[in-house]
Amino acid sequence: MADSGSRRTAVPAEWLTLGQAAKYLGVAQSTMRKWSDLGRVSAFYTPGGHRRYRRSDLDQFLDSSGPASSGVGPSAARPVVLIVDDDERLREYVRVNLEAEGYAVREAGNAADGLAVLGEQSPDLILLDVMMPQVDGWEMLRQIHERTGIGAIPVVMFSAKIDERSADEAESRGAQGFIGKPFDPRSLIESTRQLLPV
């Protein structure tokens, strides 16, 4: 009995929980749920309604995601999008949908955190909220251009509180797009697809 117990800890389990599967692929649990719902990753349900993932299915998913994805999650080979917004629910909604489309997503809740992420890894596209506490999106846009050059990283500005005249301002300040009222998060996802195809 002791032998089989030690063997169980040495050999990884064939079935993984939602949290284990998300960690294995290097994505959020909400992304795993979305991928399951879309049929991108096979999931099995326990009688209690919990999702279980077979390790071989996850390996197959990693293999189909491209050669750079081997073992650490698919983010290495994917276009990177940075979303900067103080609304955590909006960030999660956009992140989950973009990850399901095949993007790697970094998040920041304010301009300072966004600029810190920018210093660690240069994203392929930035989705930037105009209305943020302390440093607003316009000032962050200026600092992005100061660090990287105007147009080096495409930036889409968005806000639920500013009217469409701000689109002209965004363009004059070097942004590649502006999404204003009526604001729909799906517009951010569509703009991402257009500016940065997977």
Tab-separated table of C-alpha atoms in Angstrom:
chain	number	residue	atom	x	y	z
A	1	MET	CA	0.000	0.000	0.000
A	2	ALA	CA	2.796	2.421	0.876
A	3	ASP	CA	4.342	1.706	-2.516
A	4	SER	CA	1.196	2.617	-4.480
A	5	GLY	CA	0.799	5.786	-2.393
A	6	SER	CA	4.313	6.952	-3.191
A	7	ARG	CA	3.770	6.092	-6.845
A	8	ARG	CA	0.630	8.243	-6.849
A	9	THR	CA	2.568	11.319	-5.705
A	10	ALA	CA	5.384	10.687	-8.195
A	11	VAL	CA	3.127	10.262	-11.252
A	12	PRO	CA	0.882	13.232	-12.109
A	13	ALA	CA	-2.838	12.495	-11.964
A	14	GLU	CA	-4.549	11.941	-15.319
A	15	TRP	CA	-7.529	14.124	-14.332
A	16	LEU	CA	-7.124	17.761	-13.309
A	17	THR	CA	-9.512	20.141	-11.577
A	18	LEU	CA	-10.400	23.489	-13.151
A	19	GLY	CA	-7.736	25.279	-11.086
A	20	GLN	CA	-5.061	22.682	-11.874
A	21	ALA	CA	-5.881	22.767	-15.603
A	22	ALA	CA	-5.768	26.567	-15.684
A	23	LYS	CA	-2.365	26.529	-13.965
A	24	TYR	CA	-1.124	23.808	-16.332
A	25	LEU	CA	-2.011	25.937	-19.383
A	26	GLY	CA	-0.935	29.205	-17.771
A	27	VAL	CA	-4.318	30.946	-18.036
A	28	ALA	CA	-7.031	32.175	-15.671
A	29	GLN	CA	-9.763	29.811	-14.449
A	30	SER	CA	-12.355	32.022	-16.156
A	31	THR	CA	-10.500	31.474	-19.447
A	32	MET	CA	-10.585	27.693	-18.924
A	33	ARG	CA	-14.349	27.892	-18.386
A	34	LYS	CA	-14.764	29.937	-21.554
A	35	TRP	CA	-12.613	27.541	-23.591
A	36	SER	CA	-14.663	24.602	-22.256
A	37	ASP	CA	-17.920	26.352	-23.163
A	38	LEU	CA	-16.596	27.081	-26.669
A	39	GLY	CA	-15.427	23.481	-27.090
A	40	ARG	CA	-11.756	24.445	-27.515
A	41	VAL	CA	-10.768	22.232	-24.579
A	42	SER	CA	-12.602	19.015	-23.676
A	43	ALA	CA	-14.099	19.035	-20.203
A	44	PHE	CA	-15.906	16.309	-18.294
A	45	TYR	CA	-18.405	17.011	-15.557
A	46	THR	CA	-18.705	15.215	-12.242
A	47	PRO	CA	-22.174	14.341	-10.875
A	48	GLY	CA	-21.815	17.495	-8.749
A	49	GLY	CA	-21.293	19.611	-11.873
A	50	HIS	CA	-17.542	20.225	-11.431
A	51	ARG	CA	-15.311	20.299	-14.489
A	52	ARG	CA	-12.460	17.826	-14.872
A	53	TYR	CA	-9.811	17.917	-17.581
A	54	ARG	CA	-7.758	15.029	-18.902
A	55	ARG	CA	-4.046	15.863	-19.006
A	56	SER	CA	-3.665	14.259	-22.457
A	57	ASP	CA	-6.389	16.598	-23.812
A	58	LEU	CA	-4.535	19.609	-22.400
A	59	ASP	CA	-1.270	18.404	-23.948
A	60	GLN	CA	-3.031	18.007	-27.280
A	61	PHE	CA	-4.415	21.552	-26.941
A	62	LEU	CA	-0.911	22.880	-26.210
A	63	ASP	CA	0.488	21.066	-29.245
A	64	SER	CA	-2.188	22.542	-31.502
A	65	SER	CA	-1.512	26.038	-30.121
A	66	GLY	CA	1.923	26.145	-31.708
A	67	PRO	CA	5.485	24.990	-31.069
A	68	ALA	CA	6.369	27.874	-28.752
A	69	SER	CA	3.721	26.721	-26.298
A	70	SER	CA	5.490	23.581	-25.124
A	71	GLY	CA	4.740	22.966	-21.477
A	72	VAL	CA	4.481	26.467	-20.043
A	73	GLY	CA	1.221	27.594	-21.517
A	74	PRO	CA	0.294	29.043	-24.874
A	75	SER	CA	1.106	32.687	-24.122
A	76	ALA	CA	4.656	32.685	-25.543
A	77	ALA	CA	3.564	32.431	-29.187
A	78	ARG	CA	0.504	34.655	-28.926
A	79	PRO	CA	0.077	38.387	-29.585
A	80	VAL	CA	0.150	40.252	-26.268
A	81	VAL	CA	-2.568	42.772	-25.397
A	82	LEU	CA	-2.276	45.064	-22.365
A	83	ILE	CA	-5.581	46.361	-20.973
A	84	VAL	CA	-5.365	49.296	-18.555
A	85	ASP	CA	-8.589	50.107	-16.714
A	86	ASP	CA	-9.589	50.599	-13.072
A	87	ASP	CA	-12.773	48.515	-13.589
A	88	GLU	CA	-11.787	44.976	-12.614
A	89	ARG	CA	-14.957	43.391	-14.037
A	90	LEU	CA	-14.450	45.015	-17.425
A	91	ARG	CA	-10.812	43.889	-17.500
A	92	GLU	CA	-11.862	40.327	-16.703
A	93	TYR	CA	-14.575	40.320	-19.384
A	94	VAL	CA	-12.189	41.597	-22.066
A	95	ARG	CA	-9.344	39.310	-20.911
A	96	VAL	CA	-11.445	36.149	-20.952
A	97	ASN	CA	-12.802	36.899	-24.419
A	98	LEU	CA	-9.432	37.846	-25.881
A	99	GLU	CA	-7.729	34.775	-24.388
A	100	ALA	CA	-10.483	32.643	-25.922
A	101	GLU	CA	-9.667	34.272	-29.287
A	102	GLY	CA	-6.004	33.323	-28.933
A	103	TYR	CA	-4.394	36.410	-27.375
A	104	ALA	CA	-2.178	36.625	-24.308
A	105	VAL	CA	-3.485	39.389	-22.034
A	106	ARG	CA	-1.753	41.467	-19.379
A	107	GLU	CA	-3.842	43.638	-17.033
A	108	ALA	CA	-3.254	46.828	-15.070
A	109	GLY	CA	-5.675	48.701	-12.811
A	110	ASN	CA	-4.011	52.104	-13.203
A	111	ALA	CA	-1.469	54.009	-15.278
A	112	ALA	CA	1.469	53.331	-12.930
A	113	ASP	CA	0.891	49.563	-13.067
A	114	GLY	CA	0.369	49.754	-16.835
A	115	LEU	CA	3.686	51.533	-17.337
A	116	ALA	CA	5.368	48.953	-15.079
A	117	VAL	CA	4.000	46.150	-17.287
A	118	LEU	CA	5.201	48.071	-20.341
A	119	GLY	CA	8.683	48.117	-18.805
A	120	GLU	CA	8.643	44.327	-18.303
A	121	GLN	CA	7.232	43.287	-21.664
A	122	SER	CA	6.361	45.336	-24.729
A	123	PRO	CA	2.785	44.429	-25.717
A	124	ASP	CA	1.585	44.258	-29.327
A	125	LEU	CA	-1.462	46.413	-28.518
A	126	ILE	CA	-2.686	48.530	-25.587
A	127	LEU	CA	-6.366	49.034	-24.673
A	128	LEU	CA	-6.407	52.163	-22.509
A	129	ASP	CA	-9.242	53.675	-20.478
A	130	VAL	CA	-9.403	57.479	-20.528
A	131	MET	CA	-11.049	57.954	-17.116
A	132	MET	CA	-8.738	56.609	-14.406
A	133	PRO	CA	-7.839	57.945	-10.938
A	134	GLN	CA	-4.562	59.834	-10.384
A	135	VAL	CA	-3.074	59.582	-13.898
A	136	ASP	CA	-5.684	59.516	-16.672
A	137	GLY	CA	-5.433	57.707	-19.994
A	138	TRP	CA	-4.355	60.799	-21.949
A	139	GLU	CA	-1.334	61.290	-19.702
A	140	MET	CA	-0.487	57.598	-19.854
A	141	LEU	CA	-0.715	57.747	-23.667
A	142	ARG	CA	1.774	60.630	-23.628
A	143	GLN	CA	4.143	58.630	-21.422
A	144	ILE	CA	3.820	55.540	-23.655
A	145	HIS	CA	4.813	57.641	-26.670
A	146	GLU	CA	7.664	59.187	-24.698
A	147	ARG	CA	9.036	55.722	-23.904
A	148	THR	CA	8.374	53.876	-27.162
A	149	GLY	CA	7.743	56.515	-29.843
A	150	ILE	CA	4.426	57.524	-31.396
A	151	GLY	CA	2.772	54.597	-33.154
A	152	ALA	CA	5.387	52.027	-32.068
A	153	ILE	CA	2.696	50.222	-30.061
A	154	PRO	CA	-0.899	50.646	-31.308
A	155	VAL	CA	-3.184	52.113	-28.628
A	156	VAL	CA	-6.994	52.033	-28.567
A	157	MET	CA	-8.510	54.556	-26.140
A	158	PHE	CA	-11.949	53.914	-24.657
A	159	SER	CA	-14.380	55.474	-22.220
A	160	ALA	CA	-18.015	55.112	-21.256
A	161	LYS	CA	-18.149	58.705	-20.022
A	162	ILE	CA	-16.712	60.764	-22.893
A	163	ASP	CA	-18.490	61.655	-26.108
A	164	GLU	CA	-17.422	60.869	-29.659
A	165	ARG	CA	-15.581	64.194	-30.082
A	166	SER	CA	-12.841	62.545	-28.094
A	167	ALA	CA	-12.174	60.305	-31.109
A	168	ASP	CA	-10.622	63.309	-32.872
A	169	GLU	CA	-8.556	64.079	-29.801
A	170	ALA	CA	-7.391	60.452	-29.580
A	171	GLU	CA	-6.308	60.510	-33.224
A	172	SER	CA	-4.520	63.847	-32.839
A	173	ARG	CA	-2.651	62.440	-29.825
A	174	GLY	CA	-1.450	59.403	-31.759
A	175	ALA	CA	-3.936	56.690	-30.717
A	176	GLN	CA	-5.030	54.180	-33.370
A	177	GLY	CA	-8.649	54.152	-32.248
A	178	PHE	CA	-11.242	55.457	-29.827
A	179	ILE	CA	-14.388	53.781	-28.515
A	180	GLY	CA	-16.839	56.052	-26.721
A	181	LYS	CA	-20.547	56.202	-25.929
A	182	PRO	CA	-22.552	54.040	-26.253
A	183	PHE	CA	-19.731	51.896	-24.870
A	184	ASP	CA	-19.751	48.162	-25.535
A	185	PRO	CA	-16.812	46.000	-24.357
A	186	ARG	CA	-17.305	43.832	-27.455
A	187	SER	CA	-16.110	46.824	-29.492
A	188	LEU	CA	-12.733	46.555	-27.752
A	189	ILE	CA	-12.513	42.896	-28.726
A	190	GLU	CA	-13.480	43.675	-32.334
A	191	SER	CA	-10.941	46.532	-32.520
A	192	THR	CA	-8.273	44.182	-31.200
A	193	ARG	CA	-9.079	41.637	-33.905
A	194	GLN	CA	-8.861	44.303	-36.613
A	195	LEU	CA	-5.621	45.890	-35.423
A	196	LEU	CA	-3.922	42.697	-34.291
A	197	PRO	CA	-5.157	39.536	-36.046
A	198	VAL	CA	-4.218	36.274	-34.325
